[in-house]
């Protein structure tokens, strides 16, 4: 323990955050000690508000400040398409594209049997319940393009195949702005397999 | 604004911390949303305790939970030597070496005229007051080995030269565990200038 009680406790708490190591935690703690008390008060306040006010939308599972989130409340969005993602931050990423005007369903993670995350830990039952009401014509599966995301997508496709709803997945291929020579072989293979006629 | 009020506010607050960018802030915010409420409560508590309980030692300027810090209170330490550092975290770094058993004086930064940090912003008057009492035989200047630290050291050496106290500086040279060929020329030059007879 290098510092007196409260400072060391704060460093320990900060070091538990993702992407913040012991050195980074120390830097942040001394930054907060050095600035006037206002920034630390604002941070405490922001944390307390998130703790007290933020919950998860009862419909889609996205973070929300009310029982039903902003996106599920929006009457201008289409009820016809549901995009299934792992986390709320994926919703934010897709919203930034401005390509999608349907609804979302946030699973709360991806299947990861090694770490004990099975289907019962994800909001899959809630998804099936939403789809049991008529009106949804397409489910877009937008899990992460990694091992856990692929496993989750495969599981969902099997679950959804009985419902007679169109199920689609996001295109795999070369990232825009990337270099073809630096693409890994799986990505490049997918780009070939998914090639499109242009004339 | 990608997220609803409280979440976005927390992301904005976290992104102001040193070493945490917008992506890192988002990652931390969703981590805190995802874990049960306990971790966020502990973080709020640690921040509040630092805000309410931590102040600066009236003697040396180090962070402290009482008016006089642990090191200044310790009767086993020598009053004969004062080590002058820029920040409290430098005290922690030196304490880890277990090489020094004297007292410290924390300046609260380094001279940086470009950013408006002059001698009046550092705890130099407090240092001179401490040295006006007899009993201190040596002042070790341990500012950072960079431009601002060197400027501060030069300024302090001039201030202290009138007092008839021995003033020393930390040795410059090759870092232990480093590679000679990767040392920059200034460091290597200092290592030559400071070479010591071994037989």
CSV table of C-alpha atoms in Angstrom, one decimal:
chain,number,residue,atom,x,y,z
A,1,UNK,CA,0.0,0.0,0.0
A,2,UNK,CA,1.8,3.0,-1.3
A,3,UNK,CA,-0.6,5.8,-0.2
A,4,UNK,CA,-2.7,6.7,2.8
A,5,UNK,CA,-6.1,4.9,3.2
A,6,UNK,CA,-8.6,6.8,1.1
A,7,UNK,CA,-6.3,7.5,-1.8
A,8,UNK,CA,-5.2,3.9,-2.1
A,9,UNK,CA,-8.8,2.7,-1.9
A,10,UNK,CA,-9.7,5.0,-4.8
A,11,UNK,CA,-6.7,3.7,-6.8
A,12,UNK,CA,-7.8,0.1,-6.1
A,13,UNK,CA,-11.4,0.9,-7.2
A,14,UNK,CA,-10.2,2.6,-10.4
A,15,UNK,CA,-7.8,-0.2,-11.2
A,16,UNK,CA,-10.8,-2.6,-11.3
A,17,UNK,CA,-12.3,-0.7,-14.3
A,18,UNK,CA,-11.7,-2.2,-17.7
A,19,UNK,CA,-8.8,-0.6,-19.6
A,20,UNK,CA,-7.4,1.1,-16.5
A,21,UNK,CA,-4.3,-0.5,-15.0
A,22,UNK,CA,-2.6,0.3,-11.7
A,23,UNK,CA,-0.6,3.1,-13.2
A,24,UNK,CA,-3.6,4.6,-15.0
A,25,UNK,CA,-5.6,4.4,-11.8
A,26,UNK,CA,-2.9,6.3,-9.9
A,27,UNK,CA,-2.8,8.9,-12.6
A,28,UNK,CA,-6.6,9.4,-12.5
A,29,UNK,CA,-6.6,9.5,-8.7
A,30,UNK,CA,-3.9,12.2,-8.5
A,31,UNK,CA,-5.6,14.1,-11.3
A,32,UNK,CA,-8.8,14.1,-9.2
A,33,UNK,CA,-6.9,15.2,-6.1
A,34,UNK,CA,-5.2,18.0,-8.0
A,35,UNK,CA,-8.2,19.6,-9.7
A,36,UNK,CA,-10.6,21.6,-7.6
A,37,UNK,CA,-13.4,19.6,-5.9
A,38,UNK,CA,-15.8,20.3,-8.7
A,39,UNK,CA,-14.8,17.6,-11.2
A,40,UNK,CA,-14.8,14.9,-8.5
A,41,UNK,CA,-18.3,16.0,-7.4
A,42,UNK,CA,-19.5,15.9,-11.0
A,43,UNK,CA,-18.1,12.4,-11.4
A,44,UNK,CA,-19.8,11.3,-8.2
A,45,UNK,CA,-23.0,12.8,-9.3
A,46,UNK,CA,-22.9,11.2,-12.8
A,47,UNK,CA,-22.1,7.8,-11.2
A,48,UNK,CA,-25.0,8.1,-8.7
A,49,UNK,CA,-27.4,9.2,-11.4
A,50,UNK,CA,-26.5,6.1,-13.6
A,51,UNK,CA,-26.8,3.9,-10.5
A,52,UNK,CA,-30.2,5.3,-9.5
A,53,UNK,CA,-31.9,6.3,-12.7
A,54,UNK,CA,-30.7,3.9,-15.4
A,55,UNK,CA,-32.4,0.6,-15.9
A,56,UNK,CA,-33.0,-1.7,-18.8
A,57,UNK,CA,-35.9,-1.3,-21.2
A,58,UNK,CA,-38.6,-3.9,-20.4
A,59,UNK,CA,-39.1,-4.5,-24.1
A,60,UNK,CA,-35.7,-4.5,-25.8
A,61,UNK,CA,-33.2,-4.7,-22.9
A,62,UNK,CA,-31.4,-1.5,-24.0
A,63,UNK,CA,-30.3,1.0,-21.3
A,64,UNK,CA,-33.0,3.4,-20.5
A,65,UNK,CA,-34.1,6.0,-18.1
A,66,UNK,CA,-37.8,5.0,-18.3
A,67,UNK,CA,-39.4,1.6,-18.3
A,68,UNK,CA,-39.5,1.6,-22.1
A,69,UNK,CA,-36.5,3.1,-23.9
A,70,UNK,CA,-36.4,6.0,-26.3
A,71,UNK,CA,-36.1,3.8,-29.3
A,72,UNK,CA,-39.0,1.5,-28.3
A,73,UNK,CA,-41.2,4.6,-27.6
A,74,UNK,CA,-40.5,6.3,-30.9
A,75,UNK,CA,-43.6,6.0,-33.1
A,76,UNK,CA,-41.8,6.9,-36.3
A,77,UNK,CA,-39.7,3.6,-36.2
A,78,UNK,CA,-40.8,0.5,-37.9
A,79,UNK,CA,-42.1,-2.4,-35.8
A,80,UNK,CA,-41.6,-4.7,-38.8
A,81,UNK,CA,-37.8,-5.4,-38.2
A,82,UNK,CA,-36.0,-6.3,-35.0
A,83,UNK,CA,-32.2,-6.1,-34.9
A,84,UNK,CA,-30.7,-8.4,-32.3
A,85,UNK,CA,-27.4,-7.2,-30.7
A,86,UNK,CA,-25.3,-8.3,-27.8
A,87,UNK,CA,-25.0,-5.1,-25.9
A,88,UNK,CA,-26.4,-1.6,-25.6
A,89,UNK,CA,-23.2,-0.1,-27.0
A,90,UNK,CA,-24.0,-2.1,-30.2
A,91,UNK,CA,-27.3,-0.2,-30.4
A,92,UNK,CA,-25.4,3.1,-30.2
A,93,UNK,CA,-22.9,2.0,-32.9
A,94,UNK,CA,-25.8,1.0,-35.3
A,95,UNK,CA,-27.7,4.2,-34.5
A,96,UNK,CA,-24.7,6.2,-35.6
A,97,UNK,CA,-24.9,4.7,-39.1
A,98,UNK,CA,-28.4,6.1,-39.5
A,99,UNK,CA,-29.1,3.0,-41.7
A,100,UNK,CA,-31.6,1.3,-39.5
A,101,UNK,CA,-35.1,2.6,-38.5
A,102,UNK,CA,-36.6,-0.6,-36.9
A,103,UNK,CA,-36.4,-1.8,-33.3
A,104,UNK,CA,-33.7,-3.5,-31.3
A,105,UNK,CA,-33.4,-6.5,-29.0
A,106,UNK,CA,-30.4,-6.5,-26.7
A,107,UNK,CA,-29.3,-10.0,-25.6
A,108,UNK,CA,-27.1,-8.8,-22.7
A,109,UNK,CA,-24.0,-10.8,-24.0
A,110,UNK,CA,-23.1,-13.7,-26.2
A,111,UNK,CA,-23.0,-17.5,-25.6
A,112,UNK,CA,-19.8,-18.4,-23.9
A,113,UNK,CA,-20.0,-21.9,-22.4
A,114,UNK,CA,-16.4,-21.8,-21.2
A,115,UNK,CA,-17.2,-18.9,-18.9
A,116,UNK,CA,-20.6,-20.3,-18.0
A,117,UNK,CA,-22.8,-18.0,-20.1
A,118,UNK,CA,-25.6,-20.2,-21.5
A,119,UNK,CA,-28.8,-19.4,-23.4
A,120,UNK,CA,-30.6,-18.9,-20.1
A,121,UNK,CA,-28.3,-16.0,-19.2
A,122,UNK,CA,-29.3,-14.1,-22.4
A,123,UNK,CA,-32.6,-12.4,-23.1
A,124,UNK,CA,-33.6,-15.1,-25.7
A,125,UNK,CA,-36.9,-16.0,-24.0
A,126,UNK,CA,-37.9,-12.3,-24.1
A,127,UNK,CA,-37.0,-12.3,-27.8
A,128,UNK,CA,-39.2,-15.3,-28.5
A,129,UNK,CA,-42.0,-13.7,-26.6
A,130,UNK,CA,-41.8,-10.5,-28.7
A,131,UNK,CA,-41.8,-12.6,-31.9
A,132,UNK,CA,-44.8,-14.6,-30.8
A,133,UNK,CA,-46.9,-11.5,-31.4
A,134,UNK,CA,-47.6,-11.0,-35.2
A,135,UNK,CA,-46.2,-8.0,-37.0
A,136,UNK,CA,-42.4,-8.7,-37.2
A,137,UNK,CA,-41.4,-9.7,-40.7
A,138,UNK,CA,-37.6,-9.8,-40.3
A,139,UNK,CA,-35.0,-10.4,-37.6
A,140,UNK,CA,-31.5,-9.1,-38.3
A,141,UNK,CA,-28.9,-10.9,-36.3
A,142,UNK,CA,-26.1,-8.4,-35.5
A,143,UNK,CA,-23.9,-10.2,-33.0
A,144,UNK,CA,-20.2,-9.6,-32.9
A,145,UNK,CA,-18.2,-11.2,-35.8
A,146,UNK,CA,-16.2,-13.3,-33.3
A,147,UNK,CA,-16.4,-16.9,-31.9
A,148,UNK,CA,-19.0,-16.1,-29.2
A,149,UNK,CA,-21.0,-13.9,-31.5
A,150,UNK,CA,-21.0,-16.6,-34.2
A,151,UNK,CA,-22.1,-19.3,-31.8
A,152,UNK,CA,-24.9,-17.0,-30.5
A,153,UNK,CA,-26.0,-16.3,-34.1
A,154,UNK,CA,-26.1,-20.0,-35.0
A,155,UNK,CA,-28.1,-20.8,-31.9
A,156,UNK,CA,-30.6,-18.0,-32.6
A,157,UNK,CA,-31.0,-19.0,-36.3
A,158,UNK,CA,-31.9,-22.5,-35.1
A,159,UNK,CA,-34.4,-21.1,-32.6
A,160,UNK,CA,-36.0,-18.7,-35.1
A,161,UNK,CA,-36.2,-21.2,-38.0
A,162,UNK,CA,-39.5,-22.5,-36.7
A,163,UNK,CA,-41.2,-19.2,-36.7
A,164,UNK,CA,-41.5,-18.5,-40.4
A,165,UNK,CA,-39.9,-15.1,-40.0
A,166,UNK,CA,-37.1,-13.9,-42.4
A,167,UNK,CA,-33.8,-14.0,-40.5
A,168,UNK,CA,-30.8,-12.1,-41.9
A,169,UNK,CA,-27.3,-11.4,-40.8
A,170,UNK,CA,-25.0,-8.5,-41.4
A,171,UNK,CA,-22.7,-8.8,-44.4
A,172,UNK,CA,-19.2,-10.0,-43.7
A,173,UNK,CA,-16.5,-8.5,-46.0
A,174,UNK,CA,-13.7,-6.0,-46.3
A,175,UNK,CA,-13.9,-3.1,-43.9
A,176,UNK,CA,-14.3,0.2,-45.7
A,177,UNK,CA,-11.0,2.2,-45.7
A,178,UNK,CA,-9.0,-1.0,-45.0
A,179,UNK,CA,-6.2,-2.5,-47.1
A,180,UNK,CA,-7.0,-5.7,-49.0
A,181,UNK,CA,-3.5,-7.1,-48.3
A,182,UNK,CA,-3.9,-6.7,-44.5
A,183,UNK,CA,-7.3,-8.4,-44.4
A,184,UNK,CA,-7.2,-11.8,-42.6
A,185,UNK,CA,-8.0,-14.8,-44.7
A,186,UNK,CA,-11.4,-15.5,-43.1
A,187,UNK,CA,-12.6,-11.9,-43.9
A,188,UNK,CA,-11.2,-12.0,-47.4
A,189,UNK,CA,-12.8,-15.4,-47.9
A,190,UNK,CA,-16.2,-14.0,-46.7
A,191,UNK,CA,-15.7,-11.0,-49.1
A,192,UNK,CA,-15.3,-13.4,-52.0
A,193,UNK,CA,-18.2,-15.6,-50.9
A,194,UNK,CA,-20.5,-12.6,-50.6
A,195,UNK,CA,-19.4,-10.8,-53.8
A,196,UNK,CA,-22.1,-8.9,-55.6
A,197,UNK,CA,-22.8,-8.4,-59.3
A,198,UNK,CA,-22.4,-4.7,-60.2
A,199,UNK,CA,-23.2,-4.8,-63.9
B,1,UNK,CA,-25.3,12.2,-28.0
B,2,UNK,CA,-25.5,8.5,-28.5
B,3,UNK,CA,-27.1,7.4,-25.2
B,4,UNK,CA,-29.9,8.6,-22.9
B,5,UNK,CA,-29.1,11.4,-20.5
B,6,UNK,CA,-27.5,9.8,-17.4
B,7,UNK,CA,-25.4,7.3,-19.4
B,8,UNK,CA,-24.1,9.9,-21.8
B,9,UNK,CA,-23.3,12.3,-18.9
B,10,UNK,CA,-21.3,9.5,-17.2
B,11,UNK,CA,-19.4,8.8,-20.4
B,12,UNK,CA,-18.6,12.5,-20.8
B,13,UNK,CA,-17.4,12.7,-17.2
B,14,UNK,CA,-15.2,9.6,-17.6
B,15,UNK,CA,-13.8,10.9,-20.9
B,16,UNK,CA,-12.4,13.9,-19.0
B,17,UNK,CA,-10.1,11.7,-16.9
B,18,UNK,CA,-6.5,11.5,-18.0
B,19,UNK,CA,-5.7,8.4,-20.2
B,20,UNK,CA,-9.4,7.6,-20.8
B,21,UNK,CA,-10.7,8.4,-24.3
B,22,UNK,CA,-14.3,8.4,-25.5
B,23,UNK,CA,-14.1,4.7,-26.4
B,24,UNK,CA,-12.6,3.8,-23.0
B,25,UNK,CA,-15.2,6.0,-21.2
B,26,UNK,CA,-18.0,4.1,-23.0
B,27,UNK,CA,-16.4,0.8,-22.1
B,28,UNK,CA,-16.1,1.7,-18.4
B,29,UNK,CA,-19.7,3.1,-18.3
B,30,UNK,CA,-21.2,-0.1,-19.8
B,31,UNK,CA,-19.0,-2.2,-17.5
B,32,UNK,CA,-20.5,-0.3,-14.5
B,33,UNK,CA,-24.0,-0.7,-15.9
B,34,UNK,CA,-23.4,-4.4,-16.4
B,35,UNK,CA,-22.0,-5.4,-13.0
B,36,UNK,CA,-24.4,-5.4,-10.0
B,37,UNK,CA,-24.8,-2.1,-8.2
B,38,UNK,CA,-22.1,-2.9,-5.7
B,39,UNK,CA,-19.0,-1.9,-7.7
B,40,UNK,CA,-20.5,1.4,-8.7
B,41,UNK,CA,-21.4,2.1,-5.0
B,42,UNK,CA,-17.9,1.3,-3.9
B,43,UNK,CA,-16.5,3.6,-6.5
B,44,UNK,CA,-18.8,6.4,-5.5
B,45,UNK,CA,-17.8,5.8,-1.9
B,46,UNK,CA,-14.1,5.8,-2.6
B,47,UNK,CA,-14.5,9.1,-4.6
B,48,UNK,CA,-16.5,10.7,-1.8
B,49,UNK,CA,-14.0,9.7,0.8
B,50,UNK,CA,-11.1,11.1,-1.2
B,51,UNK,CA,-13.0,14.3,-1.7
B,52,UNK,CA,-14.0,14.7,1.9
B,53,UNK,CA,-11.1,13.2,3.8
B,54,UNK,CA,-8.0,13.8,1.8
B,55,UNK,CA,-6.1,17.0,2.1
B,56,UNK,CA,-2.5,18.1,1.8
B,57,UNK,CA,0.0,17.9,4.7
B,58,UNK,CA,0.6,21.4,6.1
B,59,UNK,CA,4.3,20.6,6.5
B,60,UNK,CA,5.4,18.8,3.3
B,61,UNK,CA,2.4,19.1,0.9
B,62,UNK,CA,2.0,15.4,0.4
B,63,UNK,CA,-1.5,13.9,0.3
B,64,UNK,CA,-2.7,13.1,3.8
B,65,UNK,CA,-5.7,12.2,5.8
B,66,UNK,CA,-4.6,14.3,8.8
B,67,UNK,CA,-3.2,17.8,9.0
B,68,UNK,CA,0.3,16.3,9.1
B,69,UNK,CA,1.0,13.3,6.9
B,70,UNK,CA,2.2,9.8,7.9
B,71,UNK,CA,5.8,10.5,6.8
B,72,UNK,CA,6.1,13.9,8.6
B,73,UNK,CA,4.7,12.3,11.8
B,74,UNK,CA,7.0,9.3,11.7
B,75,UNK,CA,9.6,9.8,14.6
B,76,UNK,CA,11.9,7.2,13.2
B,77,UNK,CA,12.7,9.3,10.1
B,78,UNK,CA,15.6,11.7,9.9
B,79,UNK,CA,14.9,15.4,10.0
B,80,UNK,CA,18.3,16.1,8.6
B,81,UNK,CA,17.5,15.5,4.9
B,82,UNK,CA,14.6,16.9,2.8
B,83,UNK,CA,13.9,15.4,-0.6
B,84,UNK,CA,12.1,17.9,-2.9
B,85,UNK,CA,9.7,16.3,-5.4
B,86,UNK,CA,7.1,17.6,-7.8
B,87,UNK,CA,4.1,15.5,-6.9
B,88,UNK,CA,2.8,13.1,-4.2
B,89,UNK,CA,3.1,10.2,-6.6
B,90,UNK,CA,6.9,10.9,-6.7
B,91,UNK,CA,6.9,10.4,-2.9
B,92,UNK,CA,5.2,7.0,-3.4
B,93,UNK,CA,7.8,6.1,-6.1
B,94,UNK,CA,10.8,7.0,-3.8
B,95,UNK,CA,9.2,5.2,-0.8
B,96,UNK,CA,9.0,2.0,-2.9
B,97,UNK,CA,12.8,2.1,-3.3
B,98,UNK,CA,13.3,2.0,0.6
B,99,UNK,CA,16.5,4.0,0.0
B,100,UNK,CA,15.4,7.2,1.7
B,101,UNK,CA,14.5,7.7,5.4
B,102,UNK,CA,14.4,11.5,5.5
B,103,UNK,CA,11.5,13.9,5.0
B,104,UNK,CA,9.9,15.1,1.8
B,105,UNK,CA,8.7,18.4,0.4
B,106,UNK,CA,6.1,18.3,-2.4
B,107,UNK,CA,6.2,21.3,-4.7
B,108,UNK,CA,2.8,20.6,-6.3
B,109,UNK,CA,4.2,20.7,-9.9
B,110,UNK,CA,7.1,22.1,-11.9
B,111,UNK,CA,7.9,25.5,-13.4
B,112,UNK,CA,6.2,25.8,-16.7
B,113,UNK,CA,6.0,29.5,-17.8
B,114,UNK,CA,4.4,28.6,-21.1
B,115,UNK,CA,1.4,27.2,-19.3
B,116,UNK,CA,1.4,30.0,-16.7
B,117,UNK,CA,3.0,28.0,-13.8
B,118,UNK,CA,5.5,30.3,-12.1
B,119,UNK,CA,7.4,30.0,-8.8
B,120,UNK,CA,4.4,31.5,-6.9
B,121,UNK,CA,2.3,28.5,-7.9
B,122,UNK,CA,4.7,26.0,-6.3
B,123,UNK,CA,5.3,25.4,-2.6
B,124,UNK,CA,8.7,27.1,-2.7
B,125,UNK,CA,8.0,29.7,0.0
B,126,UNK,CA,6.9,26.9,2.3
B,127,UNK,CA,10.2,25.1,1.5
B,128,UNK,CA,12.2,28.2,2.4
B,129,UNK,CA,10.3,28.6,5.7
B,130,UNK,CA,11.1,25.0,6.6
B,131,UNK,CA,14.8,25.5,5.8
B,132,UNK,CA,14.9,28.7,7.9
B,133,UNK,CA,14.7,26.5,11.0
B,134,UNK,CA,18.1,24.9,11.8
B,135,UNK,CA,18.5,21.2,11.6
B,136,UNK,CA,18.4,20.4,7.9
B,137,UNK,CA,21.8,19.5,6.5
B,138,UNK,CA,20.9,18.4,3.0
B,139,UNK,CA,18.3,19.1,0.4
B,140,UNK,CA,17.9,16.5,-2.4
B,141,UNK,CA,16.3,17.9,-5.5
B,142,UNK,CA,14.4,15.0,-7.1
B,143,UNK,CA,12.3,16.8,-9.8
B,144,UNK,CA,11.5,15.0,-13.0
B,145,UNK,CA,14.4,14.6,-15.5
B,146,UNK,CA,12.6,16.6,-18.2
B,147,UNK,CA,12.6,20.2,-19.3
B,148,UNK,CA,10.1,21.6,-16.6
B,149,UNK,CA,11.8,19.5,-13.9
B,150,UNK,CA,15.3,20.7,-14.9
B,151,UNK,CA,14.1,24.3,-14.9
B,152,UNK,CA,12.6,23.9,-11.5
B,153,UNK,CA,15.8,22.3,-10.2
B,154,UNK,CA,17.9,25.2,-11.6
B,155,UNK,CA,15.6,27.7,-10.0
B,156,UNK,CA,15.7,25.9,-6.6
B,157,UNK,CA,19.5,25.5,-6.7
B,158,UNK,CA,19.8,29.3,-7.1
B,159,UNK,CA,17.3,30.0,-4.2
B,160,UNK,CA,19.0,27.5,-1.9
B,161,UNK,CA,22.6,28.6,-2.7
B,162,UNK,CA,22.4,31.4,-0.1
B,163,UNK,CA,21.4,29.2,2.8
B,164,UNK,CA,24.7,27.2,3.3
B,165,UNK,CA,22.9,23.9,3.1
B,166,UNK,CA,24.2,21.0,1.0
B,167,UNK,CA,22.1,20.7,-2.1
B,168,UNK,CA,22.3,17.4,-4.1
B,169,UNK,CA,20.5,16.0,-7.2
B,170,UNK,CA,19.6,12.5,-8.1
B,171,UNK,CA,22.2,10.8,-10.4
B,172,UNK,CA,21.5,10.8,-14.1
B,173,UNK,CA,22.6,7.8,-16.1
B,174,UNK,CA,21.6,4.5,-17.7
B,175,UNK,CA,18.4,3.0,-16.3
B,176,UNK,CA,18.9,-0.4,-14.7
B,177,UNK,CA,17.7,-3.2,-17.0
B,178,UNK,CA,18.0,-0.9,-20.1
B,179,UNK,CA,20.0,-1.5,-23.2
B,180,UNK,CA,22.9,0.9,-23.8
B,181,UNK,CA,22.3,1.0,-27.5
B,182,UNK,CA,18.7,2.3,-26.9
B,183,UNK,CA,19.7,5.0,-24.4
B,184,UNK,CA,19.2,8.5,-25.9
B,185,UNK,CA,22.4,10.6,-26.4
B,186,UNK,CA,21.6,12.9,-23.4
B,187,UNK,CA,21.2,10.0,-21.0
B,188,UNK,CA,24.3,8.3,-22.3
B,189,UNK,CA,26.3,11.6,-22.2
B,190,UNK,CA,25.2,12.0,-18.5
B,191,UNK,CA,26.2,8.5,-17.8
B,192,UNK,CA,29.7,9.2,-19.1
B,193,UNK,CA,30.0,12.5,-17.3
B,194,UNK,CA,28.9,10.9,-14.0
B,195,UNK,CA,31.1,7.8,-14.3
B,196,UNK,CA,32.6,6.4,-11.1
B,197,UNK,CA,35.9,4.8,-10.3
B,198,UNK,CA,35.4,1.2,-9.2
B,199,UNK,CA,39.0,0.2,-8.5
